Coordinates of C-alpha atoms and ligand atoms in Angstrom, one line a residue:
X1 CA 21.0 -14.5 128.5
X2 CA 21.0 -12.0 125.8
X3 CA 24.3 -13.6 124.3
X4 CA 22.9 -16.2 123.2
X5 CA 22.1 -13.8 120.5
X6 CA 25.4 -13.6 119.4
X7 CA 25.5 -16.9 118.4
X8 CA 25.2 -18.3 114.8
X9 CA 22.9 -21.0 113.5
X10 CA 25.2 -24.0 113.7
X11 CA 26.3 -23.0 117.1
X12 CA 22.9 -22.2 118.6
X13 CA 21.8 -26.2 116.9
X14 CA 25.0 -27.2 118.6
X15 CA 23.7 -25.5 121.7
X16 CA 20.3 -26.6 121.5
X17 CA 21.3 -30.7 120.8
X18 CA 23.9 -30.6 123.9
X19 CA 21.0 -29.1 126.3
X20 CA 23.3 -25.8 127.4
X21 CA 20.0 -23.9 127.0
X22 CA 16.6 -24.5 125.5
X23 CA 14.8 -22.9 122.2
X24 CA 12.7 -20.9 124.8
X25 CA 15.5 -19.1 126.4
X26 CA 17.0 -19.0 122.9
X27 CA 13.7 -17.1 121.7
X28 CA 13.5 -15.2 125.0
X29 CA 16.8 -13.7 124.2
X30 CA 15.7 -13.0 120.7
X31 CA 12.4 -11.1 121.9
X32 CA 14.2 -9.4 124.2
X33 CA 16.6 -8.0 122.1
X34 CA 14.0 -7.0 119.8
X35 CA 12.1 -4.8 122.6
X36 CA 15.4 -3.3 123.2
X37 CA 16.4 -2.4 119.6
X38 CA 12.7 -0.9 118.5
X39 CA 14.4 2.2 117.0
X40 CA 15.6 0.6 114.3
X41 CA 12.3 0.3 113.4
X42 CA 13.6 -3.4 111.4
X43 CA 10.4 -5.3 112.7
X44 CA 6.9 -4.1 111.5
X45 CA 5.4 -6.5 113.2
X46 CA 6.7 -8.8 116.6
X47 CA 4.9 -11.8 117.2
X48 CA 6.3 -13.0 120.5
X49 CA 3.2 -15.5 121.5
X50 CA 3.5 -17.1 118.6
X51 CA 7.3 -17.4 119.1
X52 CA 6.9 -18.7 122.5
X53 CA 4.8 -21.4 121.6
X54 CA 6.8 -21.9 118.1
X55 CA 9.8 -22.7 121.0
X56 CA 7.5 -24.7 123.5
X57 CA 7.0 -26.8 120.5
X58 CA 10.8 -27.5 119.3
X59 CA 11.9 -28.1 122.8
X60 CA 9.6 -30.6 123.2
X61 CA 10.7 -32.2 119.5
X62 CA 14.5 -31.8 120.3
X63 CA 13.5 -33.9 123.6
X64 CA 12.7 -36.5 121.7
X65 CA 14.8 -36.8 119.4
X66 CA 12.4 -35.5 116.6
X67 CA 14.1 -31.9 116.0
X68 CA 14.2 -30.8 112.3
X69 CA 17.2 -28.9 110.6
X70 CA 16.3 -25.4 112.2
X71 CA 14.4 -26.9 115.6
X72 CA 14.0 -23.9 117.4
X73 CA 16.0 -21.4 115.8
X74 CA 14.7 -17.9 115.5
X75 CA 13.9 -16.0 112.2
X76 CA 12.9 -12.8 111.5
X77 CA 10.3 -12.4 107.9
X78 CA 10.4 -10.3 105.5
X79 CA 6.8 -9.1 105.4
X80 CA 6.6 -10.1 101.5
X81 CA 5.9 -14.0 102.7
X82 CA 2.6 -14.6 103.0
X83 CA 2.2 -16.2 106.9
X84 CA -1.1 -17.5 107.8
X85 CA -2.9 -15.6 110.1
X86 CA 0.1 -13.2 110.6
X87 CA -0.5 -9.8 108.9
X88 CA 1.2 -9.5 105.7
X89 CA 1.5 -6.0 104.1
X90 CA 4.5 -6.0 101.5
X91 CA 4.9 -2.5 103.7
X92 CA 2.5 -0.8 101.5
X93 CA -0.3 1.0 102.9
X94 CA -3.1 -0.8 100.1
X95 CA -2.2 -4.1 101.9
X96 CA -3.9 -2.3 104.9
X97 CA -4.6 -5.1 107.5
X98 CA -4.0 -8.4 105.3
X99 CA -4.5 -11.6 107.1
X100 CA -3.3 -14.4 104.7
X101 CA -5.1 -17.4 105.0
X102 CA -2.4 -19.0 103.6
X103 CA 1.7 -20.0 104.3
X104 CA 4.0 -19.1 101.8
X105 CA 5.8 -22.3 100.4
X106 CA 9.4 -21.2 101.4
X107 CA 8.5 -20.1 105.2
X108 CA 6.1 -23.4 105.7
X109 CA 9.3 -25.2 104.9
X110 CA 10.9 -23.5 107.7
X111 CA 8.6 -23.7 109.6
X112 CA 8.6 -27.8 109.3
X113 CA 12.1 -27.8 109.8
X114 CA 11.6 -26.2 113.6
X115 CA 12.0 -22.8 112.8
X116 CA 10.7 -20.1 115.1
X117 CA 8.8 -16.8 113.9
X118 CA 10.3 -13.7 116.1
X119 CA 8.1 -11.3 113.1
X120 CA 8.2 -9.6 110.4
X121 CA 10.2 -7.6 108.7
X122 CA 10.6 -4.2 107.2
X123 CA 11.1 -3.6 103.2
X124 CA 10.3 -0.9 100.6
X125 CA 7.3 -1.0 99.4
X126 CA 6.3 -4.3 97.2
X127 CA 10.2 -4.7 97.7
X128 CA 10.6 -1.3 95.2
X129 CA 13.6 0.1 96.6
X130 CA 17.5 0.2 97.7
X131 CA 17.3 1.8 101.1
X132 CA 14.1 0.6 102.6
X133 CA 13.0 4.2 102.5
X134 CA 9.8 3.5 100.5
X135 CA 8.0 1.5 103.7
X136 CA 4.7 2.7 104.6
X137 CA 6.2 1.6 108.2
X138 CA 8.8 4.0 107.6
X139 CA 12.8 3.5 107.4
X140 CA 14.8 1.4 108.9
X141 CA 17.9 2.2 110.0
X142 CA 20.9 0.1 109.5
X143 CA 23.2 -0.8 113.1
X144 CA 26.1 0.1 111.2
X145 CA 27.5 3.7 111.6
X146 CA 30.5 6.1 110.3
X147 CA 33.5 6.4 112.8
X148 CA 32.7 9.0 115.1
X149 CA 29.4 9.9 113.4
X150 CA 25.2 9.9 114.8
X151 CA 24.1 10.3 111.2
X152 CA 21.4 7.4 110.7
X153 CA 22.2 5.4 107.3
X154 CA 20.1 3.3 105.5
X155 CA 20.7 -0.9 105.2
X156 CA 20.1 -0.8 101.7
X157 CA 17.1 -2.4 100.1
X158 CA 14.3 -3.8 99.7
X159 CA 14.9 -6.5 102.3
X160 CA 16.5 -3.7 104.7
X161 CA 14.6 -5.0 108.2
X162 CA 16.0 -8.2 107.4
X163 CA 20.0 -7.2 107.0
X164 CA 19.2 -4.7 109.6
X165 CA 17.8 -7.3 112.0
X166 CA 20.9 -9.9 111.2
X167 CA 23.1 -7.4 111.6
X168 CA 21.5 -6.3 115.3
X169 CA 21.5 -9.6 116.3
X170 CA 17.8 -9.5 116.4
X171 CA 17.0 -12.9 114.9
X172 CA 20.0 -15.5 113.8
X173 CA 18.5 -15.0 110.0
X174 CA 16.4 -13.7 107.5
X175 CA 14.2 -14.8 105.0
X176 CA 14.7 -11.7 101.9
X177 CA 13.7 -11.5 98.5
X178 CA 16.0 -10.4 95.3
X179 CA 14.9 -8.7 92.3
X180 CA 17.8 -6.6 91.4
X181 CA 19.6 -6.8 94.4
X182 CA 17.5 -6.8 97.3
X183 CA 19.3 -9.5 99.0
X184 CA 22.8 -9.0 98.5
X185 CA 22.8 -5.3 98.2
X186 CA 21.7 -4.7 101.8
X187 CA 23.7 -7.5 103.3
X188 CA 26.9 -6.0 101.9
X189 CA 25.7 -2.6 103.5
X190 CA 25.4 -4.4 107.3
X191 CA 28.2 -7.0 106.7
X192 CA 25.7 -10.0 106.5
X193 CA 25.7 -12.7 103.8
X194 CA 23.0 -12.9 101.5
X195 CA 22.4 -15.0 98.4
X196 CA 19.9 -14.8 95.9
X197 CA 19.6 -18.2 94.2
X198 CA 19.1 -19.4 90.6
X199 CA 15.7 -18.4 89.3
X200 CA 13.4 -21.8 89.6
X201 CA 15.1 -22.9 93.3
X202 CA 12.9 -21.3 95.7
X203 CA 9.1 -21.6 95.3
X204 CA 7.9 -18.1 94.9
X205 CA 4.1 -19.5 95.8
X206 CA 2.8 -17.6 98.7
X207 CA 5.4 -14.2 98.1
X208 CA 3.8 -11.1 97.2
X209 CA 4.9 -10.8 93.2
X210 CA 6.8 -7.7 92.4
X211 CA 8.7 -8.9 89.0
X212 CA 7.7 -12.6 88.2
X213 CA 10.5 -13.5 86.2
X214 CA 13.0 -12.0 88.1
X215 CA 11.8 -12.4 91.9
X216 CA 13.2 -14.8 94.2
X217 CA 13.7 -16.1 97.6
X218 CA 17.1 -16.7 99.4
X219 CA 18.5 -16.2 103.3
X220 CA 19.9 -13.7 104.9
X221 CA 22.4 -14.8 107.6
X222 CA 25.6 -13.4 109.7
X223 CA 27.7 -16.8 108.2
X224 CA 28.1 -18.2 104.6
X225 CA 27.6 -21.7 107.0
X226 CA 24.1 -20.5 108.4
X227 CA 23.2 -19.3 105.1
X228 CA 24.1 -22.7 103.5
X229 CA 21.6 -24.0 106.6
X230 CA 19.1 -21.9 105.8
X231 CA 19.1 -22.2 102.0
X232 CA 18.8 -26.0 102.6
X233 CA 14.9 -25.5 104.4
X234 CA 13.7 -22.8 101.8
X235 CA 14.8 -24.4 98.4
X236 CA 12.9 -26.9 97.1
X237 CA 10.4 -27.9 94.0
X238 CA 7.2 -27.1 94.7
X239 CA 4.0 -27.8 92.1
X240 CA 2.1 -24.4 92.9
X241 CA 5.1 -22.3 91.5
X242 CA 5.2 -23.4 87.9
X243 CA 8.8 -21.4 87.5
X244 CA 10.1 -23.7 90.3
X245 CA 12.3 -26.3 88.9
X246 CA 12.7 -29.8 90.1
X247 CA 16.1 -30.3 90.9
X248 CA 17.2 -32.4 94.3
X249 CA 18.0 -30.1 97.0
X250 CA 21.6 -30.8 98.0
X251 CA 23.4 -30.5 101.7
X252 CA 24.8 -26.8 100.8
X253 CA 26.6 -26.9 104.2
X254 CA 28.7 -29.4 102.7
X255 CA 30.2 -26.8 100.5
X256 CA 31.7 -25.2 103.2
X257 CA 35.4 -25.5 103.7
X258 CA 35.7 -27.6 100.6
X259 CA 38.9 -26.9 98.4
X260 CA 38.5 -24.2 95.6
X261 CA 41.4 -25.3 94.3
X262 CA 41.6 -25.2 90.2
X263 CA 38.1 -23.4 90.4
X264 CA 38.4 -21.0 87.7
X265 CA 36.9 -17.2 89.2
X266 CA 36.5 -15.0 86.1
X267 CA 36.9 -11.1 86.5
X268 CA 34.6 -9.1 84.3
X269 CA 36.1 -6.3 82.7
X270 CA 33.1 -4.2 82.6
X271 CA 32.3 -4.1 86.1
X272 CA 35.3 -1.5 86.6
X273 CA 33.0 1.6 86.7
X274 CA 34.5 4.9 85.7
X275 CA 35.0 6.7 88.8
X276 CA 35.1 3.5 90.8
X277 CA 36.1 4.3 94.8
X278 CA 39.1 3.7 94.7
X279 CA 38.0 1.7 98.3
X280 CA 35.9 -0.9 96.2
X281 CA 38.6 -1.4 93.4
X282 CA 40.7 -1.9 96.7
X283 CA 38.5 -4.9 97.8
X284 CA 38.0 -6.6 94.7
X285 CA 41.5 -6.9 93.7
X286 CA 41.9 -8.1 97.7
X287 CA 39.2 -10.8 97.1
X288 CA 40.5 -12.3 94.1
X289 CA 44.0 -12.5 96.0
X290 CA 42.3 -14.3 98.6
X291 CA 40.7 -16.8 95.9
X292 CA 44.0 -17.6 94.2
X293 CA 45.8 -17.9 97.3
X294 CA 43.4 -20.9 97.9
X295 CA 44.3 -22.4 94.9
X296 CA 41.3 -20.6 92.4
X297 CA 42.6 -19.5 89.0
X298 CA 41.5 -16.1 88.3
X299 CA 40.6 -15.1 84.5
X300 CA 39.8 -12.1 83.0
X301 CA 36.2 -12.2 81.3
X302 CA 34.6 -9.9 79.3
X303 CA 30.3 -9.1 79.6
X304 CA 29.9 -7.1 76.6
X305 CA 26.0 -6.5 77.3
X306 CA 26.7 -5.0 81.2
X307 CA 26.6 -1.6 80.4
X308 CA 22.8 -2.6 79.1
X309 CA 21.8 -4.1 82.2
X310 CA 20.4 -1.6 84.3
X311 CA 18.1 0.4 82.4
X312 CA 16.8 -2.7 80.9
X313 CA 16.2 -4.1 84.5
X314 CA 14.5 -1.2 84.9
X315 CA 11.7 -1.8 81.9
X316 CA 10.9 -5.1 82.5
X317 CA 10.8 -5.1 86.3
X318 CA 8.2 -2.2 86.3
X319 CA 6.2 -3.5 83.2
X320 CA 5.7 -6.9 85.0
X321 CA 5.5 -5.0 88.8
X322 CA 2.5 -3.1 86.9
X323 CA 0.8 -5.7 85.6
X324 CA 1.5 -7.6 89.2
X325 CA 0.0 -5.0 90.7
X326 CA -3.3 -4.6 89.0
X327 CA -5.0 -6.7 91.5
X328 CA -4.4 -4.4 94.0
X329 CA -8.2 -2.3 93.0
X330 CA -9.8 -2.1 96.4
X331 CA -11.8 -5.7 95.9
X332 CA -9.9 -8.1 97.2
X333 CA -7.2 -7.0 99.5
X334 CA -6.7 -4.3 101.9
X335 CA -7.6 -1.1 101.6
X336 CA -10.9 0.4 99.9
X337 CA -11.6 4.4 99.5
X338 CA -15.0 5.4 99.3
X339 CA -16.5 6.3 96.0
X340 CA -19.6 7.4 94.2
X341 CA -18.7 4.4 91.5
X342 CA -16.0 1.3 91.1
X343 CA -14.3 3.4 88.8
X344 CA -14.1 5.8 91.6
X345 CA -13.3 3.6 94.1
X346 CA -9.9 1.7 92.0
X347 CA -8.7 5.2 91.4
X348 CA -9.4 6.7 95.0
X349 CA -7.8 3.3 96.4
X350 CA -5.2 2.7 94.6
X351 CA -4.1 6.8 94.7
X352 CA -4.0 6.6 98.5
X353 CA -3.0 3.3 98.7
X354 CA 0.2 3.3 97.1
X355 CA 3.4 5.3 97.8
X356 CA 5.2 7.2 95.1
X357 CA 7.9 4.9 94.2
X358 CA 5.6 2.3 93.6
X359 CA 3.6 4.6 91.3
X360 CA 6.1 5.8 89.4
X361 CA 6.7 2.0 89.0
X362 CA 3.4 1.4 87.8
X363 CA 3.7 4.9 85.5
X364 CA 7.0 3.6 83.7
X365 CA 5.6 -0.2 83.4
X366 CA 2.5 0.8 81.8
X367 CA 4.6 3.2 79.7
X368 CA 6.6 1.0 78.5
X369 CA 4.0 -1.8 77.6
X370 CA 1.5 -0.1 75.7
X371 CA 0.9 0.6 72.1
X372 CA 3.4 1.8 70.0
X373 CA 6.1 1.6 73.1
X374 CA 5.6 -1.8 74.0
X375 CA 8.4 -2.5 70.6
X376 CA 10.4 0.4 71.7
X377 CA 11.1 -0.5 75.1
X378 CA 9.8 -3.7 76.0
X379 CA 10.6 -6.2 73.4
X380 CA 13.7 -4.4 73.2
X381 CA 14.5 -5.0 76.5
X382 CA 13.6 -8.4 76.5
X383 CA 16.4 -8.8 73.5
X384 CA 18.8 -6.8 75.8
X385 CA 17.9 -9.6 78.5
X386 CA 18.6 -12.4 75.8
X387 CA 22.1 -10.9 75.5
X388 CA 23.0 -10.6 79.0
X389 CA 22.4 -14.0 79.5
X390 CA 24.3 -15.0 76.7
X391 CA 27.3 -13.4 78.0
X392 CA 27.2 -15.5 81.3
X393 CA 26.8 -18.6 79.5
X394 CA 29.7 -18.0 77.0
X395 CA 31.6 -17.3 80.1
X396 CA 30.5 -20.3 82.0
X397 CA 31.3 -22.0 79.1
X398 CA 34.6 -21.4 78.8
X399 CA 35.5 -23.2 82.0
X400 CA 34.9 -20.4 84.1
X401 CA 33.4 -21.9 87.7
X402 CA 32.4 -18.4 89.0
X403 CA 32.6 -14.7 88.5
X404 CA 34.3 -12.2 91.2
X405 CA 32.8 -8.4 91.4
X406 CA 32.0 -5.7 94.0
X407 CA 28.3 -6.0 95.5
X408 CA 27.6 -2.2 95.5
X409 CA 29.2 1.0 94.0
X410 CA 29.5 2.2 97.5
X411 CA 29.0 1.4 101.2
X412 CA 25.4 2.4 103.0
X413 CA 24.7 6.5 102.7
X414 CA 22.6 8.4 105.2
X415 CA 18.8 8.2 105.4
X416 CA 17.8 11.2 103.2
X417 CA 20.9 11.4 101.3
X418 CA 19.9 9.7 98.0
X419 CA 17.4 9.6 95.3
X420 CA 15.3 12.4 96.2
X421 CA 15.4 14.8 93.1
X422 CA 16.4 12.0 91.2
X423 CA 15.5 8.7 91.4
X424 CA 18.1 6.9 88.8
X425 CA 20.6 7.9 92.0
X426 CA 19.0 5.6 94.1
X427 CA 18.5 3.1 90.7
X428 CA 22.2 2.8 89.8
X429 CA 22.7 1.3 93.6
X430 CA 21.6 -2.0 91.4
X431 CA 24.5 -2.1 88.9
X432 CA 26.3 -4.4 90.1
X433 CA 23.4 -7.1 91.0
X434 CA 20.4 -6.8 88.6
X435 CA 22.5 -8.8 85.7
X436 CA 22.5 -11.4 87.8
X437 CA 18.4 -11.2 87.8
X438 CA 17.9 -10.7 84.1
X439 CA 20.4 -13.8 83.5
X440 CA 18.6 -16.0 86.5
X441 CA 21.7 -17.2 87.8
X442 CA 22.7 -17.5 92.0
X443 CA 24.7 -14.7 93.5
X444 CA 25.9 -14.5 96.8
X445 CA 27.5 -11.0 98.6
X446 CA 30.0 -11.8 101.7
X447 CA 31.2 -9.0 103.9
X448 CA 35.2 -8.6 102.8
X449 CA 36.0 -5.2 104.2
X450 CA 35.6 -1.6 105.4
X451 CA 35.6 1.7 103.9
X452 CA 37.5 4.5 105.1
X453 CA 35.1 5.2 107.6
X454 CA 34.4 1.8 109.1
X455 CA 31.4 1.0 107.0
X456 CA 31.6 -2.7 105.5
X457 CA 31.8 -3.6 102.3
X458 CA 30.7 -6.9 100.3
X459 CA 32.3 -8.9 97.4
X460 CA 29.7 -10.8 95.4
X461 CA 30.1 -14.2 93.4
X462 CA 28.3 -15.0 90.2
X463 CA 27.5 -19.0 89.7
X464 CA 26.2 -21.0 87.2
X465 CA 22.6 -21.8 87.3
X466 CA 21.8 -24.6 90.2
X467 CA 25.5 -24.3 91.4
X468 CA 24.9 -22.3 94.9
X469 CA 27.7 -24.9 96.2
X470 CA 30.4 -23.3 94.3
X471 CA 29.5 -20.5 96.0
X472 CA 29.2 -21.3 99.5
X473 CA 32.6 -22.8 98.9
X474 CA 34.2 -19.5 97.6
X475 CA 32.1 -17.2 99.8
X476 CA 33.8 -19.3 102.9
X477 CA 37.0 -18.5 101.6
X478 CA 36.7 -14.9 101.5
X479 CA 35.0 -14.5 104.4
X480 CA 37.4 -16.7 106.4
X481 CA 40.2 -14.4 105.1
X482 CA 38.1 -11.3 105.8
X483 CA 37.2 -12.2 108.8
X484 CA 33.5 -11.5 111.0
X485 CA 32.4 -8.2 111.3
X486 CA 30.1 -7.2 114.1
X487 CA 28.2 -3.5 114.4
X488 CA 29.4 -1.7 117.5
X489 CA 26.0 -1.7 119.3
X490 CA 24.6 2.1 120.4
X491 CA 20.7 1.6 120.6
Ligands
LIG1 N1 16.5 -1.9 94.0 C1 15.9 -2.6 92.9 C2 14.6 -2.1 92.6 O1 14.2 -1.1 93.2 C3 15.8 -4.1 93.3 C4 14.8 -4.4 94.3 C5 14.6 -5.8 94.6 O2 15.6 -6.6 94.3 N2 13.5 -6.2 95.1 O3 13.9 -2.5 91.8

């Protein structure tokens, strides 16, 4: 049974509505692959009972006639969403044991759509990261590996168990969460499809906060089809996220396989990095060839303010992650060291409790927001923001639909290999997604390639805000031309 793991989300519903198997033997498969596939440590926590039953349930819907969207297909978690009764620890060690007593918004959506919880899954700590090496839980290693090579690599980050678990075929999607990059950075490093959607579209109620204005939901999925499936269940306005904007959610499976003709696909100037790989630059210009060759008009575009991006992400993300993660004081959540006074105790617990990226993050944040800095760096920043923005919108409108650029700098490195002496290494992973962040707009990455040595490698698309349509249409495109890659499996 375990290739019924192999299958995507519209052909597991297919499946499931024609009776050639049941949600149980679909989760069954699911669980068992997951026992089997432990050393990529992409699950932090299984939760097969509750699967089982999730499956019981949905079989018994689908019987009737009563079987939501997702009725009994199998998702993995990122560990940021809060899931009632399910510990949820963001990966970091001061969440200790945290029971929510509460469903985020996004997964109780899924799960009223007939959804199934296989677990949840691995990220760097409070989602701080790009290789999902800053886990309490540890690393997780990415399926994918180098021709002829053992050496472990990383899926990127922070919503590494999820790409990793996609990738694996060890749930059929992913919920992830992007700040900077977190969703489409590591689904270009395991050939999965992620998007991150406009700012406001997914209800961020019930997500551990890292960077309020810049956090948000989206899927993660092995088809730009069963992410446009996905995307449907978790977007929606919802009253207890007051940055969630009330806009009617539309079919985005529609999108798929609609003409892109006479779409105009803009080509920022400024993404071509000195020193580019050669391999990326490779890809891009391949991507846009497949665009026009469906009938899109490709444009040059200029983003004057690029160049800013990235170490303005990284001010305001840490000053709101530190102010985000003052609650965090031994009180109310998780962990609590022993002390002689409360003083004591917030610094003993929130010392031990906190690895050091996210302390470093705290460091900079509080840096940069107090007196005499705040000017310097934050309000500046904030103007910086102002400007990046600006540049999409006098793109957008100059008729362009949507913009074409490389997803990462590079395809995944080893586990080890990056950011230890210096951590802007691991930071400039980001410079090709956080504008998207500081501007609010929807970006997808689709797998479109490999590297030299058989790694994959993802094109991303830049929408306007609320248009994810646009770019489930143009994603299709390149990843019909691109075709479906699948990790060799060795575990
Ligand atoms: N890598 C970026 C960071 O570390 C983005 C993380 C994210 O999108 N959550 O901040």
């Amino acid at each position: 049974m375990t290739d019924l793991t192999s299958l995507t989300i519209a052909e597991a519903r297919e499946g499931l509505a024609s009776k050639s198997f049941t949600a149980r033997e679909l989760t069954d498969a699911h669980l068992a692959a997951i026992e089997g596939a432990r050393v990529l440590n992409a699950y932090v926590l299984e939760t097969p009972e509750r699967a089982r039953e999730m499956a019981r349930a949905a079989d018994e819907k689908i019987a009737k006639g009563e079987g939501g969207p997702l009725a009994g297909i199998p998702l993995g978690i990122k560990d940021l969403f809060a899931t009632r009764d399910i510990r949820t620890t963001a990966c970091s060690k001061i969440l200790g044991n945290f029971i929510p007593p509460y469903e985020s918004t996004v997964t109780s959506q899924l799960w009223r759509d007939g959804a199934v919880l296989l677990g949840k899954l691995n990220n760097d700590e409070f989602a701080m990261g790009s290789s999902n090496e800053t886990s309490c839980f540890g690393p997780v290693t990415n399926p994918w590996r180098r021709e002829g090579s053992n050496t472990a690599l990383v899926p990127g980050g922070s919503s590494g168990g999820s790409a990793s678990a996609v990738a694996a075929l060890l749930c059929m999607g992913a919920t992830a969460t992007d700040t900077g990059g977190s969703i489409r950075q590591p689904a270009a490093f395991t050939a999965t499809v992620g998007i991150k959607p406009t700012y406001g579209r997914c209800s961020r109620w019930g997500i551990v906060a890292f960077a309020s204005s810049l956090d948000q939901a989206g899927p993660i999925a092995r088809t730009t089809r069963d992410a446009a499936i996905l995307m449907r269940s978790m977007a929606g306005h919802d009253p207890k996220d007051t940055t969630s904007v009330d806009v009617a959610v539309p079919d985005y499976e529609a999108a798929i396989g609609k003409s892109v003709k006479g779409m105009k696909v803009g080509i920022p100037r400024e993404y071509r990095l000195d020193g580019m790989p050669a391999e990326i630059e490779k890809l891009w210009s391949e991507g846009a060839q497949w665009l026009k060759a469906a009938g899109a008009e490709l444009v040059e575009v200029s983003l004057p303010h690029t160049k800013y991006a990235l170490p303005a992400y990284y001010i305001v993300a840490p000053a709101e992650a530190s102010s985000n993660l003052a609650r965090y004081d031994g009180v109310r959540y998780g962990l609590r060291e022993p002390a002689k006074n409360i003083i004591e105790m917030y610094e003993n617990t929130r010392a031990d409790g906190f690895g050091d990226e996210v302390r470093r993050r705290v460091l900079i944040g509080t840096y940069v927001l107090s007196a005499g800095y705040y000017d310097a760096y934050y309000l500046r920043a904030q103007k910086v923001r102002t400007l990046i923005k600006k540049d999409f919108e006098d793109c957008f409108a100059k008729g362009v639909h949507a913009i074409l650029t490389p997803a990462t700098p590079s395809a995944a490195f080893g586990i080890g290999e990056k950011g230890g002496a210096d951590p802007v290494e691991m930071y400039l992973n980001d410079i090709f997604t956080v504008t998207v962040n500081m501007a609010g707009l929807p970006g997808i990455a689709v797998p479109a390639g490999k590297d030299t040595q058989g790694l994959p490698l993802g094109l991303q698309l830049i929408g306007r805000p609320f248009d994810e349509e646009t770019l489930f249409s143009l994603g299709e495109v390149i990843e019909q031309a691109a075709g479906r890659f699948a990790a060799p499996r060795w575990w």
